[in-house]
Short mmCIF file of C-alpha atoms and ligand atoms in Angstrom, two decimals:
data_model
loop_
_atom_site.label_atom_id
_atom_site.label_comp_id
_atom_site.label_asym_id
_atom_site.label_seq_id
_atom_site.Cartn_x
_atom_site.Cartn_y
_atom_site.Cartn_z
CA UNK A 1 57.48 0.22 -73.09
CA UNK A 2 56.87 3.38 -71.07
CA UNK A 3 55.35 6.40 -72.74
CA UNK A 4 54.37 9.85 -71.56
CA UNK A 5 50.98 10.77 -72.98
CA UNK A 6 51.58 14.53 -73.28
CA UNK A 7 54.74 13.76 -75.25
CA UNK A 8 52.73 11.74 -77.76
CA UNK A 9 50.19 14.57 -78.03
CA UNK A 10 52.86 17.25 -78.46
CA UNK A 11 54.57 15.32 -81.27
CA UNK A 12 51.20 14.75 -82.89
CA UNK A 13 50.15 18.42 -82.74
CA UNK A 14 53.38 20.37 -83.27
CA UNK A 15 53.01 20.69 -87.04
CA UNK A 16 49.32 21.54 -86.93
CA UNK A 17 49.88 24.26 -84.33
CA UNK A 18 52.99 25.61 -86.09
CA UNK A 19 51.15 25.71 -89.43
CA UNK A 20 48.30 27.80 -88.09
CA UNK A 21 50.67 30.05 -86.12
CA UNK A 22 52.78 30.70 -89.23
CA UNK A 23 49.70 31.79 -91.17
CA UNK A 24 49.42 34.76 -88.83
CA UNK A 25 53.16 35.14 -88.22
CA UNK A 26 54.96 34.31 -91.46
CA UNK A 27 58.42 35.04 -90.06
CA UNK A 28 58.16 32.20 -87.53
CA UNK A 29 61.13 29.83 -87.75
CA UNK A 30 60.47 26.11 -87.86
CA UNK A 31 63.99 24.74 -88.05
CA UNK A 32 64.83 21.55 -86.14
CA UNK A 33 66.31 23.45 -83.20
CA UNK A 34 63.31 25.73 -82.79
CA UNK A 35 60.86 22.82 -83.11
CA UNK A 36 62.71 20.90 -80.41
CA UNK A 37 62.87 23.94 -78.14
CA UNK A 38 59.13 24.48 -78.61
CA UNK A 39 58.33 20.85 -77.80
CA UNK A 40 60.58 20.81 -74.72
CA UNK A 41 59.10 24.03 -73.41
CA UNK A 42 55.51 22.87 -74.00
CA UNK A 43 56.20 19.55 -72.27
CA UNK A 44 57.67 21.30 -69.24
CA UNK A 45 54.37 23.13 -68.90
CA UNK A 46 52.16 20.06 -69.19
CA UNK A 47 51.51 17.54 -66.42
CA UNK A 48 53.31 14.23 -66.99
CA UNK A 49 51.21 11.13 -67.48
CA UNK A 50 53.26 7.97 -67.83
CA UNK A 51 51.66 4.75 -68.92
CA UNK A 52 52.96 1.31 -69.78
CA UNK A 53 51.93 -0.22 -73.07
CA UNK A 54 52.59 -3.75 -74.26
CA UNK A 55 52.19 -2.89 -77.89
CA UNK A 56 53.74 -0.15 -79.94
CA UNK A 57 50.53 1.31 -81.23
CA UNK A 58 49.03 4.21 -79.28
CA UNK A 59 45.60 5.54 -80.09
CA UNK A 60 45.65 9.29 -80.31
CA UNK A 61 42.05 9.63 -79.19
CA UNK A 62 42.82 7.68 -76.00
CA UNK A 63 45.77 9.98 -75.39
CA UNK A 64 43.61 13.11 -75.54
CA UNK A 65 40.96 11.52 -73.30
CA UNK A 66 43.61 10.69 -70.72
CA UNK A 67 45.09 14.17 -70.59
CA UNK A 68 41.82 16.08 -70.62
CA UNK A 69 41.60 17.06 -74.28
CA UNK A 70 43.61 18.65 -77.02
CA UNK A 71 43.04 22.25 -75.96
CA UNK A 72 45.62 22.44 -73.18
CA UNK A 73 48.27 20.87 -75.42
CA UNK A 74 47.55 23.41 -78.16
CA UNK A 75 47.69 26.24 -75.60
CA UNK A 76 51.03 24.99 -74.22
CA UNK A 77 52.46 24.70 -77.73
CA UNK A 78 51.25 28.16 -78.73
CA UNK A 79 52.81 29.89 -75.74
CA UNK A 80 56.02 27.88 -76.28
CA UNK A 81 56.18 29.08 -79.90
CA UNK A 82 55.84 32.69 -78.76
CA UNK A 83 58.65 32.31 -76.22
CA UNK A 84 61.01 30.52 -78.64
CA UNK A 85 60.41 33.05 -81.41
CA UNK A 86 61.41 35.88 -79.08
CA UNK A 87 64.66 34.13 -78.19
CA UNK A 88 65.59 31.66 -80.91
CA UNK A 89 68.64 29.51 -80.10
CA UNK A 90 69.39 28.31 -83.63
ZN1 ZN B 1 64.99 28.20 -85.88
#
């Protein structure tokens, strides 16, 4: 199976980043459409890193090591949230 590491990281972190963003911006929408737009936008701003895995289980720590840490994923998600909230497509 082929996976893209940043995609794993984005799916892992979306709720955490949205939760902390909403604390400061309570009007933020987190409907399915907005969540998907945020993830797509964040992924377009992250470098792709495809790997092949023989087993279904992916270790999150290994993912972050491979892509240079969590911080850039959180930054990409945060700026994607800001963009989507300005122009929601739901
Ligand atoms: Zn929405």
